[in-house]
Short mmCIF file of C-alpha atoms in Angstrom, two decimals:
data_model
loop_
_atom_site.label_atom_id
_atom_site.label_comp_id
_atom_site.label_asym_id
_atom_site.label_seq_id
_atom_site.Cartn_x
_atom_site.Cartn_y
_atom_site.Cartn_z
CA GLN A 313 184.62 4.28 185.02
CA LYS A 314 181.49 2.21 185.61
CA GLU A 315 178.14 3.99 185.39
CA VAL A 316 177.12 2.56 188.76
CA GLU A 317 179.71 2.17 191.51
CA GLN A 318 179.14 -0.03 194.55
CA ASP A 319 181.57 -1.05 197.26
CA PRO A 320 181.81 -4.87 197.06
CA GLY A 321 182.58 -5.16 200.77
CA PRO A 322 182.44 -7.70 202.24
CA LEU A 323 180.40 -6.27 205.08
CA SER A 324 180.00 -8.23 208.31
CA VAL A 325 177.60 -7.11 211.05
CA PRO A 326 176.10 -8.63 214.20
CA GLU A 327 172.46 -9.65 214.27
CA GLY A 328 170.19 -6.73 215.08
CA ALA A 329 172.49 -4.09 213.56
CA ILE A 330 171.37 -1.42 211.13
CA VAL A 331 172.99 -1.99 207.75
CA SER A 332 173.66 0.77 205.25
CA LEU A 333 174.40 -0.13 201.63
CA ASN A 334 175.25 2.51 199.06
CA CYS A 335 175.78 3.15 195.37
CA THR A 336 176.72 6.15 193.31
CA TYR A 337 175.97 6.67 189.66
CA SER A 338 177.15 9.00 186.94
CA ASN A 339 174.41 8.97 184.30
CA SER A 340 171.87 11.75 184.84
CA ALA A 341 169.38 9.89 182.64
CA PHE A 342 168.82 7.25 185.32
CA GLN A 343 165.30 7.72 186.68
CA TYR A 344 164.38 4.37 188.22
CA PHE A 345 166.31 2.74 191.03
CA MET A 346 166.17 -0.76 192.38
CA TRP A 347 167.75 -3.00 194.99
CA TYR A 348 168.03 -6.70 194.31
CA ARG A 349 169.08 -9.40 196.77
CA GLN A 350 170.99 -12.41 195.51
CA TYR A 351 171.59 -15.49 197.59
CA SER A 352 174.52 -17.69 196.67
CA ARG A 353 173.99 -19.53 193.39
CA LYS A 354 170.49 -18.06 192.94
CA GLY A 355 168.95 -15.45 190.70
CA PRO A 356 168.56 -11.85 191.91
CA GLU A 357 165.20 -11.01 193.52
CA LEU A 358 163.75 -7.52 193.69
CA LEU A 359 163.64 -5.91 197.14
CA MET A 360 162.83 -2.27 196.46
CA TYR A 361 161.87 -0.18 193.42
CA THR A 362 161.76 3.62 193.49
CA TYR A 363 161.22 6.33 190.94
CA SER A 364 163.24 9.56 191.07
CA SER A 365 164.32 11.03 194.42
CA GLY A 366 162.87 10.22 197.81
CA ASN A 367 162.42 7.47 200.36
CA LYS A 368 160.50 4.22 200.25
CA GLU A 369 159.96 1.90 203.17
CA ASP A 370 158.94 -1.75 203.19
CA GLY A 371 159.12 -3.53 206.53
CA ARG A 372 162.72 -3.53 207.73
CA PHE A 373 163.99 -2.10 204.43
CA THR A 374 164.24 1.58 203.45
CA ALA A 375 165.48 2.77 200.07
CA GLN A 376 166.68 6.33 199.55
CA VAL A 377 167.53 8.12 196.33
CA ASP A 378 169.21 11.51 196.16
CA LYS A 379 169.38 12.50 192.52
CA SER A 380 171.17 15.76 193.27
CA SER A 381 174.18 13.85 194.54
CA LYS A 382 173.54 10.73 192.42
CA TYR A 383 173.47 8.58 195.54
CA ILE A 384 171.38 5.47 196.24
CA SER A 385 171.05 3.84 199.65
CA LEU A 386 169.43 0.80 201.20
CA PHE A 387 168.99 0.54 204.96
CA ILE A 388 168.19 -2.72 206.70
CA ARG A 389 166.93 -2.44 210.28
CA ASP A 390 167.17 -5.23 212.83
CA SER A 391 169.31 -7.30 210.47
CA GLN A 392 168.91 -11.07 210.59
CA PRO A 393 171.24 -13.92 209.58
CA SER A 394 168.76 -14.64 206.77
CA ASP A 395 169.68 -11.22 205.31
CA SER A 396 173.15 -12.57 204.51
CA ALA A 397 173.40 -12.25 200.73
CA THR A 398 174.79 -10.06 197.96
CA TYR A 399 172.89 -6.80 197.49
CA LEU A 400 172.87 -5.25 194.03
CA CYS A 401 171.75 -1.74 193.19
CA ALA A 402 170.34 -1.28 189.70
CA THR A 403 169.21 1.66 187.62
CA LEU A 404 167.09 2.26 184.55
CA GLU A 405 167.13 5.23 182.20
CA GLY A 406 164.02 7.32 181.73
CA GLY A 407 162.61 8.20 178.35
CA THR A 408 163.74 5.06 176.53
CA SER A 409 161.81 2.29 174.82
CA TYR A 410 163.67 -0.55 176.50
CA GLY A 411 164.36 -1.97 179.94
CA LYS A 412 168.13 -2.30 180.14
CA LEU A 413 169.17 -2.46 183.80
CA THR A 414 172.62 -1.23 184.81
CA PHE A 415 173.88 -2.92 187.97
CA GLY A 416 176.44 -2.08 190.59
CA GLN A 417 179.07 -4.66 191.43
CA GLY A 418 177.13 -5.90 194.46
CA THR A 419 177.93 -5.79 198.19
CA ILE A 420 178.40 -9.07 200.04
CA LEU A 421 176.69 -8.86 203.44
CA THR A 422 177.07 -11.33 206.29
CA VAL A 423 174.92 -11.02 209.41
CA HIS A 424 176.31 -13.19 212.18
CA PRO A 425 174.26 -14.39 215.15
CA ASP B 1436 160.33 -19.10 192.83
CA SER B 1437 160.13 -16.22 190.34
CA GLY B 1438 158.21 -18.18 187.70
CA VAL B 1439 161.06 -17.81 185.19
CA THR B 1440 162.64 -21.12 184.21
CA GLN B 1441 166.03 -21.69 182.68
CA THR B 1442 167.65 -24.82 181.31
CA PRO B 1443 170.12 -26.32 181.73
CA LYS B 1444 171.26 -25.42 185.26
CA HIS B 1445 174.85 -26.29 184.54
CA LEU B 1446 176.77 -26.63 181.31
CA ILE B 1447 180.38 -27.75 180.93
CA THR B 1448 181.91 -27.57 177.49
CA ALA B 1449 185.18 -27.02 175.67
CA THR B 1450 186.65 -24.01 173.93
CA GLY B 1451 185.43 -23.56 170.38
CA GLN B 1452 182.11 -25.26 171.02
CA ARG B 1453 178.58 -23.89 170.68
CA VAL B 1454 175.84 -24.05 173.31
CA THR B 1455 172.21 -22.98 173.59
CA LEU B 1456 170.64 -21.68 176.78
CA ARG B 1457 166.87 -21.70 177.11
CA CYS B 1458 164.51 -19.45 179.04
CA SER B 1459 160.76 -19.59 179.64
CA PRO B 1460 159.33 -16.31 180.96
CA ARG B 1461 156.60 -15.93 183.57
CA SER B 1462 153.11 -16.46 182.26
CA GLY B 1463 151.89 -13.22 180.68
CA ASP B 1464 155.30 -11.57 180.42
CA LEU B 1465 156.19 -10.29 176.97
CA SER B 1466 159.76 -9.12 177.57
CA VAL B 1467 162.74 -11.39 178.00
CA TYR B 1468 166.17 -10.12 179.01
CA TRP B 1469 169.54 -11.89 179.08
CA TYR B 1470 172.27 -10.93 181.55
CA GLN B 1471 175.77 -12.28 182.12
CA GLN B 1472 177.30 -12.37 185.61
CA SER B 1473 181.02 -12.84 186.08
CA LEU B 1474 183.29 -12.11 189.02
CA ASP B 1475 185.21 -9.34 187.30
CA GLN B 1476 182.38 -7.66 185.32
CA GLY B 1477 179.42 -8.18 187.64
CA LEU B 1478 175.92 -8.46 186.22
CA GLN B 1479 175.77 -7.07 182.69
CA PHE B 1480 172.87 -6.65 180.30
CA LEU B 1481 173.21 -8.54 177.04
CA ILE B 1482 169.96 -8.22 175.09
CA GLN B 1483 166.19 -7.66 175.39
CA TYR B 1484 163.33 -9.05 173.34
CA TYR B 1485 159.76 -7.83 173.51
CA ASN B 1486 157.00 -9.92 171.95
CA GLY B 1487 159.41 -11.52 169.51
CA GLU B 1488 161.30 -8.40 168.49
CA GLU B 1489 164.72 -7.27 169.59
CA ARG B 1490 164.41 -4.08 171.69
CA ALA B 1491 167.90 -3.37 172.96
CA LYS B 1492 171.43 -4.68 172.84
CA GLY B 1493 174.10 -4.29 175.47
CA ASN B 1494 177.62 -5.63 175.64
CA ILE B 1495 176.80 -8.74 173.67
CA LEU B 1496 179.61 -10.30 171.67
CA GLU B 1497 179.13 -11.00 167.97
CA ARG B 1498 179.66 -14.70 168.78
CA PHE B 1499 176.47 -14.57 170.86
CA SER B 1500 172.97 -14.38 169.45
CA ALA B 1501 169.46 -14.69 170.82
CA GLN B 1502 165.90 -14.99 169.68
CA GLN B 1503 162.41 -15.03 171.14
CA PHE B 1504 159.92 -17.48 169.68
CA PRO B 1505 156.17 -17.06 169.10
CA ASP B 1506 155.42 -18.88 172.38
CA LEU B 1507 157.65 -16.21 174.03
CA HIS B 1508 160.39 -18.53 175.21
CA SER B 1509 163.88 -17.38 174.37
CA GLU B 1510 167.20 -18.96 173.51
CA LEU B 1511 170.69 -17.55 173.86
CA ASN B 1512 173.24 -19.08 171.51
CA LEU B 1513 176.92 -18.86 172.38
CA SER B 1514 179.42 -19.99 169.75
CA SER B 1515 183.20 -20.29 169.38
CA LEU B 1516 183.35 -20.40 173.15
CA GLU B 1517 186.36 -19.04 174.99
CA LEU B 1518 187.53 -19.54 178.56
CA GLY B 1519 186.40 -16.02 179.37
CA ASP B 1520 182.80 -16.88 178.50
CA SER B 1521 182.55 -18.94 181.68
CA ALA B 1522 179.91 -17.17 183.74
CA LEU B 1523 176.39 -17.30 185.10
CA TYR B 1524 173.80 -16.43 182.49
CA PHE B 1525 170.49 -15.12 183.76
CA CYS B 1526 167.24 -14.65 181.98
CA ALA B 1527 164.67 -12.18 183.31
CA SER B 1528 161.17 -11.37 182.19
CA SER B 1529 158.70 -8.53 182.63
CA VAL B 1530 155.19 -7.71 181.55
CA GLY B 1531 156.07 -4.63 179.53
CA ARG B 1532 159.08 -3.46 177.66
CA ARG B 1533 160.43 -0.73 179.90
CA THR B 1534 159.86 0.04 183.58
CA ASP B 1535 158.05 -3.05 184.79
CA THR B 1536 159.73 -5.21 187.41
CA GLN B 1537 162.15 -7.72 185.98
CA TYR B 1538 161.94 -11.19 187.51
CA PHE B 1539 165.08 -13.28 187.25
CA GLY B 1540 165.41 -16.98 186.64
CA PRO B 1541 167.77 -19.27 188.55
CA GLY B 1542 170.50 -18.95 185.93
CA THR B 1543 172.65 -21.28 183.86
CA ARG B 1544 176.22 -21.77 185.02
CA LEU B 1545 178.47 -22.15 182.00
CA THR B 1546 181.97 -23.53 182.39
CA VAL B 1547 184.27 -23.50 179.38
CA LEU B 1548 187.32 -25.75 179.74
#
């Protein structure tokens, strides 16, 4: 079983829809949670970075972490065709001396006009 | 543009050969990370260097090795290549060694024939 599970999709939505992307994890030591966006044939770019449980909002993007259920979510409001990409959740253990990121498999999202 | 550069962009080689991938981190970043992305395994952490010293190892094969030089650039050496080593190899960098944001390069696409 992978430490971070993510439904690979693909997910296809119309422009303007609210998109919900989710991951679950099994390692209780994970303390930091990230969402990366990866366009085809490009490197991942950081969208959201949260510590422990709670919500964080940045423009059309909202990240939620529920440590009690080990559940990570990313919501995209008013989705645009330019949001079409692969979305990767990532986690980082607390209390270590290194920065090893553990990634989910990635969800392929297509927003059609 | 993340500020992380990787060369070459593409590499095509034969089984049994050895290749070297190069990464230059963002200016001021002391940590360099190597990740491998394949269709079946997703994005997986290989190794981290911080200011020239190895900090953490992930699922890195014994045939693979890396180093970080005094000018902070890093090289990933892959030897005795197998078909299954075909993948995208990403380098990322961060200021510190643990929780700082990791910025990813554009990747090197390795094809082993």
